[in-house]
GROMACS .gro file of N, CA and C in nm:
model
  441
    1MET      N    1   7.829  -2.083   6.017
    1MET     CA    2   7.766  -2.214   6.012
    1MET      C    3   7.615  -2.197   5.991
    2LYS      N    4   7.560  -2.277   5.900
    2LYS     CA    5   7.415  -2.273   5.877
    2LYS      C    6   7.343  -2.325   6.000
    3LYS      N    7   7.230  -2.260   6.033
    3LYS     CA    8   7.147  -2.305   6.145
    3LYS      C    9   7.028  -2.382   6.089
    4VAL      N   10   7.016  -2.506   6.133
    4VAL     CA   11   6.914  -2.597   6.082
    4VAL      C   12   6.833  -2.652   6.199
    5GLU      N   13   6.703  -2.664   6.178
    5GLU     CA   14   6.616  -2.733   6.274
    5GLU      C   15   6.594  -2.874   6.221
    6LEU      N   16   6.604  -2.973   6.309
    6LEU     CA   17   6.580  -3.112   6.272
    6LEU      C   18   6.479  -3.169   6.371
    7TYR      N   19   6.370  -3.220   6.317
    7TYR     CA   20   6.266  -3.283   6.398
    7TYR      C   21   6.264  -3.430   6.361
    8THR      N   22   6.254  -3.517   6.463
    8THR     CA   23   6.262  -3.660   6.438
    8THR      C   24   6.159  -3.737   6.520
    9ASP      N   25   6.123  -3.854   6.469
    9ASP     CA   26   6.037  -3.945   6.545
    9ASP      C   27   6.053  -4.085   6.490
   10GLY      N   28   6.032  -4.182   6.576
   10GLY     CA   29   6.032  -4.322   6.538
   10GLY      C   30   5.901  -4.386   6.578
   11ALA      N   31   5.866  -4.495   6.511
   11ALA     CA   32   5.742  -4.566   6.543
   11ALA      C   33   5.764  -4.715   6.521
   12CYS      N   34   5.688  -4.794   6.593
   12CYS     CA   35   5.699  -4.938   6.579
   12CYS      C   36   5.562  -5.000   6.602
   13ARG      N   37   5.524  -5.091   6.516
   13ARG     CA   38   5.399  -5.167   6.529
   13ARG      C   39   5.435  -5.297   6.598
   14GLY      N   40   5.427  -5.295   6.729
   14GLY     CA   41   5.483  -5.402   6.811
   14GLY      C   42   5.624  -5.358   6.844
   15ASN      N   43   5.680  -5.411   6.950
   15ASN     CA   44   5.816  -5.370   6.987
   15ASN      C   45   5.889  -5.492   7.042
   16PRO      N   46   5.953  -5.572   6.956
   16PRO     CA   47   5.986  -5.541   6.817
   16PRO      C   48   5.868  -5.565   6.723
   17GLY      N   49   5.882  -5.503   6.606
   17GLY     CA   50   5.780  -5.517   6.504
   17GLY      C   51   5.815  -5.432   6.384
   18ARG      N   52   5.714  -5.406   6.300
   18ARG     CA   53   5.733  -5.323   6.181
   18ARG      C   54   5.762  -5.181   6.227
   19GLY      N   55   5.871  -5.123   6.179
   19GLY     CA   56   5.910  -4.991   6.228
   19GLY      C   57   5.932  -4.890   6.118
   20GLY      N   58   5.918  -4.765   6.158
   20GLY     CA   59   5.944  -4.655   6.067
   20GLY      C   60   6.000  -4.536   6.141
   21TRP      N   61   6.064  -4.449   6.067
   21TRP     CA   62   6.116  -4.325   6.125
   21TRP      C   63   6.085  -4.210   6.030
   22GLY      N   64   6.075  -4.093   6.087
   22GLY     CA   65   6.052  -3.974   6.007
   22GLY      C   66   6.140  -3.861   6.057
   23ALA      N   67   6.185  -3.778   5.966
   23ALA     CA   68   6.268  -3.663   6.002
   23ALA      C   69   6.231  -3.548   5.909
   24ILE      N   70   6.232  -3.429   5.964
   24ILE     CA   71   6.208  -3.308   5.885
   24ILE      C   72   6.319  -3.209   5.914
   25LEU      N   73   6.388  -3.167   5.810
   25LEU     CA   74   6.492  -3.065   5.818
   25LEU      C   75   6.431  -2.932   5.777
   26VAL      N   76   6.458  -2.828   5.855
   26VAL     CA   77   6.408  -2.695   5.825
   26VAL      C   78   6.527  -2.599   5.821
   27TYR      N   79   6.543  -2.533   5.706
   27TYR     CA   80   6.649  -2.434   5.690
   27TYR      C   81   6.585  -2.313   5.623
   28GLY      N   82   6.572  -2.205   5.697
   28GLY     CA   83   6.503  -2.088   5.644
   28GLY      C   84   6.359  -2.123   5.612
   29ASP      N   85   6.319  -2.099   5.488
   29ASP     CA   86   6.181  -2.132   5.448
   29ASP      C   87   6.173  -2.264   5.373
   30LYS      N   88   6.283  -2.341   5.376
   30LYS     CA   89   6.286  -2.470   5.307
   30LYS      C   90   6.269  -2.583   5.407
   31GLU      N   91   6.194  -2.684   5.365
   31GLU     CA   92   6.176  -2.804   5.446
   31GLU      C   93   6.204  -2.928   5.361
   32LYS      N   94   6.262  -3.029   5.425
   32LYS     CA   95   6.287  -3.156   5.357
   32LYS      C   96   6.241  -3.268   5.449
   33GLU      N   97   6.153  -3.353   5.396
   33GLU     CA   98   6.103  -3.467   5.473
   33GLU      C   99   6.180  -3.592   5.432
   34LEU      N  100   6.214  -3.672   5.532
   34LEU     CA  101   6.282  -3.799   5.511
   34LEU      C  102   6.207  -3.907   5.588
   35SER      N  103   6.208  -4.029   5.537
   35SER     CA  104   6.149  -4.139   5.613
   35SER      C  105   6.211  -4.270   5.567
   36GLY      N  106   6.197  -4.369   5.652
   36GLY     CA  107   6.249  -4.501   5.624
   36GLY      C  108   6.199  -4.596   5.730
   37GLY      N  109   6.250  -4.717   5.726
   37GLY     CA  110   6.207  -4.813   5.827
   37GLY      C  111   6.265  -4.950   5.802
   38GLU      N  112   6.223  -5.043   5.887
   38GLU     CA  113   6.268  -5.181   5.879
   38GLU      C  114   6.149  -5.272   5.912
   39PRO      N  115   6.144  -5.390   5.848
   39PRO     CA  116   6.029  -5.479   5.870
   39PRO      C  117   6.026  -5.540   6.011
   40MET      N  118   6.141  -5.549   6.078
   40MET     CA  119   6.145  -5.604   6.214
   40MET      C  120   6.252  -5.527   6.292
   41THR      N  121   6.206  -5.446   6.386
   41THR     CA  122   6.297  -5.357   6.456
   41THR      C  123   6.235  -5.317   6.590
   42THR      N  124   6.297  -5.221   6.656
   42THR     CA  125   6.242  -5.168   6.782
   42THR      C  126   6.219  -5.018   6.770
   43ASN      N  127   6.137  -4.967   6.858
   43ASN     CA  128   6.108  -4.825   6.858
   43ASN      C  129   6.236  -4.744   6.881
   44ASN      N  130   6.318  -4.786   6.976
   44ASN     CA  131   6.441  -4.710   7.004
   44ASN      C  132   6.532  -4.704   6.882
   45ARG      N  133   6.544  -4.814   6.809
   45ARG     CA  134   6.627  -4.812   6.688
   45ARG      C  135   6.572  -4.712   6.587
   46MET      N  136   6.441  -4.705   6.574
   46MET     CA  137   6.381  -4.612   6.479
   46MET      C  138   6.402  -4.466   6.523
   47GLU      N  139   6.398  -4.440   6.653
   47GLU     CA  140   6.426  -4.306   6.703
   47GLU      C  141   6.569  -4.265   6.667
   48LEU      N  142   6.663  -4.356   6.684
   48LEU     CA  143   6.803  -4.328   6.652
   48LEU      C  144   6.823  -4.312   6.502
   49MET      N  145   6.757  -4.396   6.423
   49MET     CA  146   6.772  -4.388   6.277
   49MET      C  147   6.720  -4.255   6.223
   50ALA      N  148   6.613  -4.203   6.282
   50ALA     CA  149   6.561  -4.073   6.238
   50ALA      C  150   6.666  -3.964   6.258
   51ALA      N  151   6.731  -3.965   6.373
   51ALA     CA  152   6.835  -3.865   6.401
   51ALA      C  153   6.954  -3.883   6.307
   52ILE      N  154   6.996  -4.007   6.288
   52ILE     CA  155   7.109  -4.034   6.199
   52ILE      C  156   7.079  -3.988   6.057
   53ALA      N  157   6.963  -4.025   6.005
   53ALA     CA  158   6.928  -3.989   5.868
   53ALA      C  159   6.922  -3.837   5.850
   54GLY      N  160   6.864  -3.769   5.947
   54GLY     CA  161   6.856  -3.624   5.938
   54GLY      C  162   6.992  -3.559   5.938
   55LEU      N  163   7.079  -3.603   6.026
   55LEU     CA  164   7.214  -3.545   6.034
   55LEU      C  165   7.297  -3.583   5.912
   56GLU      N  166   7.282  -3.706   5.863
   56GLU     CA  167   7.357  -3.749   5.744
   56GLU      C  168   7.313  -3.673   5.619
   57ALA      N  169   7.192  -3.622   5.617
   57ALA     CA  170   7.142  -3.549   5.500
   57ALA      C  171   7.206  -3.411   5.485
   58LEU      N  172   7.269  -3.363   5.590
   58LEU     CA  173   7.334  -3.232   5.584
   58LEU      C  174   7.467  -3.245   5.512
   59ARG      N  175   7.488  -3.161   5.409
   59ARG     CA  176   7.607  -3.174   5.324
   59ARG      C  177   7.729  -3.102   5.380
   60VAL      N  178   7.706  -3.007   5.470
   60VAL     CA  179   7.816  -2.931   5.532
   60VAL      C  180   7.793  -2.926   5.682
   61PRO      N  181   7.897  -2.904   5.761
   61PRO     CA  182   7.877  -2.892   5.905
   61PRO      C  183   7.777  -2.779   5.936
   62CYS      N  184   7.685  -2.809   6.024
   62CYS     CA  185   7.578  -2.714   6.057
   62CYS      C  186   7.559  -2.704   6.208
   63GLU      N  187   7.498  -2.594   6.249
   63GLU     CA  188   7.448  -2.580   6.386
   63GLU      C  189   7.305  -2.630   6.384
   64VAL      N  190   7.279  -2.737   6.457
   64VAL     CA  191   7.151  -2.807   6.447
   64VAL      C  192   7.081  -2.807   6.583
   65THR      N  193   6.953  -2.775   6.581
   65THR     CA  194   6.868  -2.799   6.697
   65THR      C  195   6.782  -2.919   6.661
   66LEU      N  196   6.807  -3.031   6.729
   66LEU     CA  197   6.735  -3.155   6.703
   66LEU      C  198   6.627  -3.171   6.810
   67THR      N  199   6.502  -3.175   6.765
   67THR     CA  200   6.388  -3.187   6.856
   67THR      C  201   6.326  -3.324   6.838
   68SER      N  202   6.312  -3.397   6.949
   68SER     CA  203   6.263  -3.534   6.947
   68SER      C  204   6.175  -3.559   7.069
   69ASP      N  205   6.082  -3.654   7.056
   69ASP     CA  206   6.004  -3.695   7.173
   69ASP      C  207   6.065  -3.818   7.239
   70SER      N  208   6.186  -3.855   7.198
   70SER     CA  209   6.254  -3.973   7.253
   70SER      C  210   6.344  -3.935   7.369
   71LYS      N  211   6.304  -3.973   7.490
   71LYS     CA  212   6.390  -3.952   7.607
   71LYS      C  213   6.518  -4.034   7.591
   72TYR      N  214   6.507  -4.150   7.531
   72TYR     CA  215   6.622  -4.237   7.507
   72TYR      C  216   6.731  -4.162   7.433
   73LEU      N  217   6.694  -4.094   7.326
   73LEU     CA  218   6.789  -4.018   7.245
   73LEU      C  219   6.836  -3.892   7.316
   74VAL      N  220   6.742  -3.810   7.358
   74VAL     CA  221   6.776  -3.679   7.415
   74VAL      C  222   6.852  -3.693   7.546
   75ASP      N  223   6.807  -3.781   7.634
   75ASP     CA  224   6.875  -3.797   7.763
   75ASP      C  225   7.015  -3.855   7.746
   76ALA      N  226   7.033  -3.945   7.649
   76ALA     CA  227   7.166  -4.003   7.628
   76ALA      C  228   7.270  -3.895   7.598
   77ILE      N  229   7.227  -3.790   7.531
   77ILE     CA  230   7.319  -3.681   7.499
   77ILE      C  231   7.323  -3.580   7.614
   78ASN      N  232   7.206  -3.529   7.650
   78ASN     CA  233   7.201  -3.419   7.747
   78ASN      C  234   7.243  -3.459   7.888
   79LYS      N  235   7.228  -3.586   7.923
   79LYS     CA  236   7.268  -3.632   8.057
   79LYS      C  237   7.407  -3.695   8.057
   80GLY      N  238   7.474  -3.693   7.941
   80GLY     CA  239   7.611  -3.740   7.934
   80GLY      C  240   7.628  -3.890   7.926
   81TRP      N  241   7.520  -3.962   7.902
   81TRP     CA  242   7.532  -4.108   7.896
   81TRP      C  243   7.621  -4.151   7.781
   82LEU      N  244   7.607  -4.088   7.665
   82LEU     CA  245   7.688  -4.127   7.549
   82LEU      C  246   7.837  -4.116   7.580
   83GLU      N  247   7.876  -4.006   7.640
   83GLU     CA  248   8.018  -3.989   7.675
   83GLU      C  249   8.064  -4.095   7.774
   84SER      N  250   7.981  -4.126   7.872
   84SER     CA  251   8.016  -4.229   7.970
   84SER      C  252   8.027  -4.366   7.903
   85TRP      N  253   7.933  -4.396   7.814
   85TRP     CA  254   7.939  -4.525   7.745
   85TRP      C  255   8.069  -4.539   7.667
   86LYS      N  256   8.110  -4.433   7.599
   86LYS     CA  257   8.235  -4.438   7.522
   86LYS      C  258   8.354  -4.462   7.615
   87LYS      N  259   8.360  -4.386   7.723
   87LYS     CA  260   8.472  -4.399   7.817
   87LYS      C  261   8.478  -4.537   7.878
   88ASN      N  262   8.360  -4.602   7.893
   88ASN     CA  263   8.353  -4.733   7.957
   88ASN      C  264   8.352  -4.847   7.856
   89GLY      N  265   8.405  -4.822   7.735
   89GLY     CA  266   8.411  -4.928   7.634
   89GLY      C  267   8.274  -4.971   7.586
   90TRP      N  268   8.182  -4.877   7.574
   90TRP     CA  269   8.046  -4.901   7.530
   90TRP      C  270   7.972  -4.995   7.626
   91ARG      N  271   7.995  -4.969   7.753
   91ARG     CA  272   7.925  -5.039   7.861
   91ARG      C  273   7.850  -4.936   7.944
   92LYS      N  274   7.734  -4.976   7.995
   92LYS     CA  275   7.654  -4.889   8.080
   92LYS      C  276   7.709  -4.893   8.223
   93ALA      N  277   7.651  -4.811   8.308
   93ALA     CA  278   7.698  -4.804   8.447
   93ALA      C  279   7.691  -4.939   8.517
   94ASP      N  280   7.593  -5.022   8.479
   94ASP     CA  281   7.580  -5.154   8.541
   94ASP      C  282   7.669  -5.259   8.473
   95LYS      N  283   7.758  -5.213   8.384
   95LYS     CA  284   7.856  -5.296   8.313
   95LYS      C  285   7.795  -5.377   8.198
   96SER      N  286   7.665  -5.365   8.176
   96SER     CA  287   7.604  -5.436   8.063
   96SER      C  288   7.634  -5.359   7.934
   97ALA      N  289   7.626  -5.431   7.824
   97ALA     CA  290   7.655  -5.371   7.693
   97ALA      C  291   7.548  -5.268   7.655
   98VAL      N  292   7.592  -5.161   7.591
   98VAL     CA  293   7.499  -5.060   7.539
   98VAL      C  294   7.423  -5.122   7.422
   99LEU      N  295   7.290  -5.109   7.427
   99LEU     CA  296   7.208  -5.158   7.316
   99LEU      C  297   7.220  -5.063   7.198
  100ASN      N  298   7.206  -5.115   7.079
  100ASN     CA  299   7.211  -5.035   6.955
  100ASN      C  300   7.344  -4.962   6.939
  101VAL      N  301   7.451  -5.027   6.983
  101VAL     CA  302   7.582  -4.961   6.988
  101VAL      C  303   7.627  -4.910   6.851
  102GLU      N  304   7.596  -4.984   6.743
  102GLU     CA  305   7.640  -4.939   6.611
  102GLU      C  306   7.571  -4.808   6.573
  103LEU      N  307   7.448  -4.789   6.617
  103LEU     CA  308   7.377  -4.664   6.588
  103LEU      C  309   7.431  -4.550   6.674
  104TRP      N  310   7.460  -4.579   6.799
  104TRP     CA  311   7.518  -4.476   6.887
  104TRP      C  312   7.655  -4.432   6.836
  105LYS      N  313   7.731  -4.525   6.781
  105LYS     CA  314   7.862  -4.489   6.725
  105LYS      C  315   7.844  -4.396   6.605
  106LYS      N  316   7.742  -4.421   6.521
  106LYS     CA  317   7.714  -4.331   6.408
  106LYS      C  318   7.676  -4.193   6.459
  107ILE      N  319   7.590  -4.189   6.560
  107ILE     CA  320   7.550  -4.060   6.616
  107ILE      C  321   7.671  -3.987   6.671
  108ASP      N  322   7.756  -4.059   6.741
  108ASP     CA  323   7.877  -3.998   6.796
  108ASP      C  324   7.963  -3.938   6.685
  109MET      N  325   7.978  -4.009   6.574
  109MET     CA  326   8.056  -3.956   6.461
  109MET      C  327   7.991  -3.830   6.404
  110LEU      N  328   7.859  -3.830   6.393
  110LEU     CA  329   7.789  -3.715   6.339
  110LEU      C  330   7.796  -3.594   6.432
  111LEU      N  331   7.800  -3.620   6.562
  111LEU     CA  332   7.813  -3.510   6.659
  111LEU      C  333   7.951  -3.444   6.652
  112ALA      N  334   8.047  -3.517   6.597
  112ALA     CA  335   8.180  -3.459   6.578
  112ALA      C  336   8.182  -3.365   6.457
  113VAL      N  337   8.085  -3.381   6.367
  113VAL     CA  338   8.077  -3.299   6.246
  113VAL      C  339   7.990  -3.176   6.268
  114HIS      N  340   7.876  -3.196   6.333
  114HIS     CA  341   7.777  -3.090   6.350
  114HIS      C  342   7.772  -3.045   6.496
  115ASP      N  343   7.735  -2.920   6.517
  115ASP     CA  344   7.712  -2.866   6.651
  115ASP      C  345   7.564  -2.884   6.681
  116VAL      N  346   7.532  -2.989   6.757
  116VAL     CA  347   7.392  -3.029   6.775
  116VAL      C  348   7.347  -3.004   6.919
  117SER      N  349   7.234  -2.938   6.932
  117SER     CA  350   7.165  -2.922   7.061
  117SER      C  351   7.041  -3.010   7.055
  118PHE      N  352   7.018  -3.087   7.161
  118PHE     CA  353   6.905  -3.178   7.167
  118PHE      C  354   6.796  -3.122   7.256
  119VAL      N  355   6.673  -3.122   7.204
  119VAL     CA  356   6.558  -3.069   7.276
  119VAL      C  357   6.451  -3.177   7.281
  120TRP      N  358   6.398  -3.203   7.399
  120TRP     CA  359   6.291  -3.301   7.414
  120TRP      C  360   6.157  -3.230   7.407
  121VAL      N  361   6.063  -3.289   7.336
  121VAL     CA  362   5.926  -3.240   7.330
  121VAL      C  363   5.834  -3.357   7.364
  122HIS      N  364   5.729  -3.330   7.439
  122HIS     CA  365   5.633  -3.435   7.472
  122HIS      C  366   5.562  -3.478   7.345
  123GLY      N  367   5.562  -3.607   7.316
  123GLY     CA  368   5.503  -3.658   7.193
  123GLY      C  369   5.351  -3.657   7.194
  124HIS      N  370   5.294  -3.649   7.077
  124HIS     CA  371   5.149  -3.662   7.056
  124HIS      C  372   5.070  -3.558   7.134
  125THR      N  373   5.123  -3.437   7.140
  125THR     CA  374   5.053  -3.328   7.209
  125THR      C  375   5.026  -3.211   7.117
  126GLY      N  376   5.031  -3.235   6.987
  126GLY     CA  377   4.996  -3.131   6.892
  126GLY      C  378   5.112  -3.049   6.840
  127HIS      N  379   5.236  -3.082   6.877
  127HIS     CA  380   5.352  -3.011   6.820
  127HIS      C  381   5.353  -3.042   6.670
  128PRO      N  382   5.339  -2.940   6.583
  128PRO     CA  383   5.319  -2.966   6.440
  128PRO      C  384   5.427  -3.053   6.376
  129TYR      N  385   5.553  -3.026   6.402
  129TYR     CA  386   5.659  -3.105   6.339
  129TYR      C  387   5.666  -3.246   6.399
  130ASN      N  388   5.644  -3.258   6.529
  130ASN     CA  389   5.643  -3.391   6.590
  130ASN      C  390   5.530  -3.475   6.533
  131GLU      N  391   5.416  -3.415   6.514
  131GLU     CA  392   5.302  -3.488   6.456
  131GLU      C  393   5.332  -3.529   6.312
  132ARG      N  394   5.395  -3.441   6.233
  132ARG     CA  395   5.430  -3.474   6.095
  132ARG      C  396   5.533  -3.586   6.090
  133CYS      N  397   5.633  -3.580   6.179
  133CYS     CA  398   5.734  -3.687   6.184
  133CYS      C  399   5.670  -3.819   6.222
  134ASP      N  400   5.577  -3.815   6.317
  134ASP     CA  401   5.506  -3.936   6.357
  134ASP      C  402   5.428  -3.993   6.240
  135ALA      N  403   5.363  -3.906   6.162
  135ALA     CA  404   5.287  -3.953   6.046
  135ALA      C  405   5.379  -4.018   5.943
  136LEU      N  406   5.497  -3.959   5.919
  136LEU     CA  407   5.594  -4.019   5.827
  136LEU      C  408   5.639  -4.156   5.878
  137ALA      N  409   5.670  -4.163   6.007
  137ALA     CA  410   5.720  -4.287   6.067
  137ALA      C  411   5.614  -4.397   6.064
  138THR      N  412   5.493  -4.364   6.104
  138THR     CA  413   5.390  -4.468   6.108
  138THR      C  414   5.350  -4.513   5.968
  139ALA      N  415   5.349  -4.421   5.874
  139ALA     CA  416   5.317  -4.460   5.736
  139ALA      C  417   5.421  -4.558   5.682
  140PHE      N  418   5.548  -4.534   5.714
  140PHE     CA  419   5.651  -4.626   5.666
  140PHE      C  420   5.637  -4.761   5.736
  141ALA      N  421   5.614  -4.759   5.867
  141ALA     CA  422   5.595  -4.885   5.940
  141ALA      C  423   5.478  -4.963   5.882
  142ASP      N  424   5.372  -4.892   5.847
  142ASP     CA  425   5.252  -4.957   5.793
  142ASP      C  426   5.271  -5.007   5.650
  143SER      N  427   5.379  -4.964   5.584
  143SER     CA  428   5.403  -5.007   5.446
  143SER      C  429   5.454  -5.152   5.440
  144PHE      N  430   5.500  -5.204   5.554
  144PHE     CA  431   5.546  -5.343   5.558
  144PHE      C  432   5.425  -5.435   5.583
  145GLU      N  433   5.427  -5.550   5.520
  145GLU     CA  434   5.318  -5.646   5.542
  145GLU      C  435   5.326  -5.703   5.681
  146GLU      N  436   5.211  -5.724   5.742
  146GLU     CA  437   5.209  -5.784   5.875
  146GLU      C  438   5.250  -5.930   5.864
  147GLY      N  439   5.310  -5.977   5.975
  147GLY     CA  440   5.341  -6.118   5.982
  147GLY      C  441   5.480  -6.145   5.943
   0.00000   0.00000   0.00000
């Protein structure tokens, strides 16, 4: 299995507001930058979209180390929340509906394809790939007209 590094970040101008996401795939000495966004969204949705886009860009099953500054994303996997939500009919421990359920379902499907390890990194502390992903995300968010 190919070993790939995936770095992701999401950004939002207002929450909700103009949003963007950035992802960088690293395989050997090759890098691929991806970005996108929505004119009205939330930061959490953009964090999830960055992970989805990065994983969807892989053409074959890979061993992936996904590094993100999103506790929402990383903790949902590493603390077993995603598995609990699925078992509970996409409900949280307090019985309320899981937010962004359609995105979590996509992530769940992608995790069945790829062997993904999730790593949390503190954002905006000079991590080169996190800073680059943030720049991609904010640039896309800023590409939408205000208002």
